[in-house]
Structure formats: C-alpha cells, structure tokens
C-alpha cells in the first residue's frame, strides 16, 4: 500500500502517519522528520536547511525531491510507504510522478486531514510547549500557515481531479481520527 497524507500544520499528520504506518506495516516517511534528524546530527544537509525551516519557509524542491527519491529506494520502502509532508508544491507533485514512473510504482490515495483553522493554532501552540520544535513559535506558525495556503492547498484540487483525494475529519481524539482514517483507507484501497 502506498499513501500520501496531507493537512495543514497542526492537523495531526505526523501523529496519524505513525499510527497508519503501524496498522498497515509500512514505513511512515516524513520529509520534515528527515530534515530535523539531519539538523540534529549537523550533517551538511541539516546545515543547509536549518535556517529555512526555523523561519517556516520551504526547503528548495530540488533538495526535498532528492531526499524523497533516495528514501523510497531503501529496502523497507520497496513494498509500500506512507509519505507525510511531501509533495507540498505543484512542482513536487510532478517530481513525485516522475520518481514513481522511474520506479514503476504508483500510490493508492491521498488522505487529507481536515481541521478547523482555530483548532490548528491551538494545537500548534500546545505542541510548541511539549516538543519545543524550533518552528513552532508564533511568528513561524503564522508563516507556515500562509505558505501552506499558498503552496500546498492547491495540491488538493490536483489530487481531487485525479480521483485520488480521500478527505477525513481530523477533529476529535487521536484514536477517533485514526479509526476514521483506517475505515476510509479500507473503503478506498484494494488490499
Ligand atoms: P513538517 O514536519 O512536515 O511540518 O515539516 C517541517 C518543515 O520542513 C516545513 O515547514 C518545511 O520547512 C520543511 N519541509 C518538510 N517537507 C517539505 C517539502 N515537501 N518541501 C519543502 N519543505 C519541506
């Protein structure tokens, strides 16, 4: 099974991605998590992207796409995966199409987690207190929301037109949302 998960910052993508990955025994691949791990390990990639990420800006497409192309070729991803946080721009949509064409793969559906904007900000402020993510301060949160609306929301239409978009209500407890997602996937994807 190959899936994408999309949603605004704070929609619960990361949390749900881990639960989906466990449930269907596929790796959850998060570009944001890969970048954060590289920043923590002070790798050349980490040094390159650190400032952009802490300002709430996107990492350039060429870098992000190279990271994804390489990650999808790792052994654990050969039979399936869940991509969290990629694609995020229309150019990345095309880049992903090309990566998958090269690998003779395709994905099954795109999960869209829908959450009321006011709830999003509340959740992000809470996450900042708990996790201390450098990009969870108020100014960066605002910028990430703006970038999301401008760059990423249009992707929903692309995938809706392709008949691949599956919208799920992302409000409620983590378990409630997870159950809703599993039901939506099971109703959509042939196993
Ligand atoms: P996330 O953990 O998905 O919220 O990602 C955290 C940050 O990493 C984002 O705000 C971006 O700065 C960067 N990032 C993650 N994925 C991408 C992507 N597909 N394209 C560009 N930047 C990304």
CSV table of N, CA, C and O and ligand atoms in Angstrom, one decimal, residues 13 31-32 35-36 53 57-59 64 85-86 88 92 133 135 144, ligand 1:
chain,number,residue,atom,x,y,z
A,13,UNK,N,-0.9,15.3,11.1
A,13,UNK,CA,-0.3,14.4,10.1
A,13,UNK,C,0.7,13.4,10.7
A,13,UNK,O,0.7,12.3,10.4
A,31,UNK,N,9.3,14.0,5.4
A,31,UNK,CA,10.4,14.9,5.0
A,31,UNK,C,10.8,15.8,6.1
A,31,UNK,O,12.0,16.0,6.3
A,32,UNK,N,9.9,16.3,6.8
A,32,UNK,CA,10.2,17.2,8.0
A,32,UNK,C,11.0,16.5,9.0
A,32,UNK,O,12.0,17.0,9.5
A,35,UNK,N,14.5,16.0,7.8
A,35,UNK,CA,15.3,17.3,7.9
A,35,UNK,C,15.7,17.5,9.4
A,35,UNK,O,16.8,17.9,9.6
A,36,UNK,N,14.7,17.3,10.3
A,36,UNK,CA,15.0,17.6,11.7
A,36,UNK,C,16.1,16.6,12.2
A,36,UNK,O,17.0,17.1,12.9
A,53,UNK,N,14.0,26.2,7.7
A,53,UNK,CA,13.0,25.5,8.5
A,53,UNK,C,12.6,26.3,9.7
A,53,UNK,O,11.4,26.5,10.0
A,57,UNK,N,9.9,28.6,6.2
A,57,UNK,CA,10.0,28.6,4.7
A,57,UNK,C,10.2,27.2,4.2
A,57,UNK,O,10.7,26.3,5.0
A,58,UNK,N,9.9,26.9,3.0
A,58,UNK,CA,10.1,25.6,2.4
A,58,UNK,C,11.6,25.4,2.1
A,58,UNK,O,12.3,26.4,1.7
A,59,UNK,N,12.0,24.2,2.1
A,59,UNK,CA,13.3,23.8,1.6
A,59,UNK,C,13.1,23.7,0.1
A,59,UNK,O,12.1,23.3,-0.4
A,64,UNK,N,14.5,18.6,-1.5
A,64,UNK,CA,13.5,17.8,-0.9
A,64,UNK,C,13.2,16.6,-1.8
A,64,UNK,O,13.1,15.4,-1.3
A,85,UNK,N,4.1,14.9,4.3
A,85,UNK,CA,4.8,16.2,4.2
A,85,UNK,C,5.4,16.4,2.8
A,85,UNK,O,6.2,17.3,2.5
A,86,UNK,N,5.2,15.4,1.9
A,86,UNK,CA,5.6,15.5,0.5
A,86,UNK,C,4.6,14.9,-0.4
A,86,UNK,O,4.2,13.8,0.0
A,88,UNK,N,4.5,19.0,-1.4
A,88,UNK,CA,3.9,20.2,-0.8
A,88,UNK,C,3.8,21.4,-1.8
A,88,UNK,O,3.3,22.4,-1.5
A,92,UNK,N,6.5,19.7,-6.9
A,92,UNK,CA,6.8,18.4,-6.2
A,92,UNK,C,5.8,17.3,-6.6
A,92,UNK,O,6.2,16.2,-6.6
A,133,UNK,N,9.7,22.4,19.3
A,133,UNK,CA,10.2,22.5,17.9
A,133,UNK,C,10.5,23.9,17.6
A,133,UNK,O,9.8,24.8,17.9
A,135,UNK,N,10.4,25.5,14.9
A,135,UNK,CA,9.4,26.1,14.0
A,135,UNK,C,8.0,26.2,14.6
A,135,UNK,O,7.1,26.4,13.8
A,144,UNK,N,4.1,29.5,8.4
A,144,UNK,CA,3.8,28.2,7.8
A,144,UNK,C,2.4,28.0,7.4
A,144,UNK,O,2.1,27.3,6.4
B,1,LIG,P1,6.8,19.1,8.7
B,1,LIG,O1,7.4,18.3,9.8
B,1,LIG,O2,6.2,18.2,7.7
B,1,LIG,O3,5.8,20.1,9.3
B,1,LIG,O4,7.9,19.9,8.1
B,1,LIG,C1,8.7,20.8,8.8
B,1,LIG,C2,9.4,21.8,7.8
B,1,LIG,O5,10.3,21.1,7.0
B,1,LIG,C3,8.5,22.6,6.9
B,1,LIG,O6,7.9,23.7,7.5
B,1,LIG,C4,9.5,22.9,5.8
B,1,LIG,O7,10.3,24.0,6.2
B,1,LIG,C5,10.3,21.7,5.7
B,1,LIG,N1,9.7,20.7,4.7
B,1,LIG,C6,9.2,19.5,5.0
B,1,LIG,N2,8.7,18.9,3.9
B,1,LIG,C7,8.9,19.8,2.9
B,1,LIG,C8,8.6,19.7,1.5
B,1,LIG,N3,8.0,18.7,0.9
B,1,LIG,N4,9.0,20.8,0.8
B,1,LIG,C9,9.6,21.8,1.3
B,1,LIG,N5,9.9,22.0,2.6
B,1,LIG,C10,9.6,20.9,3.4
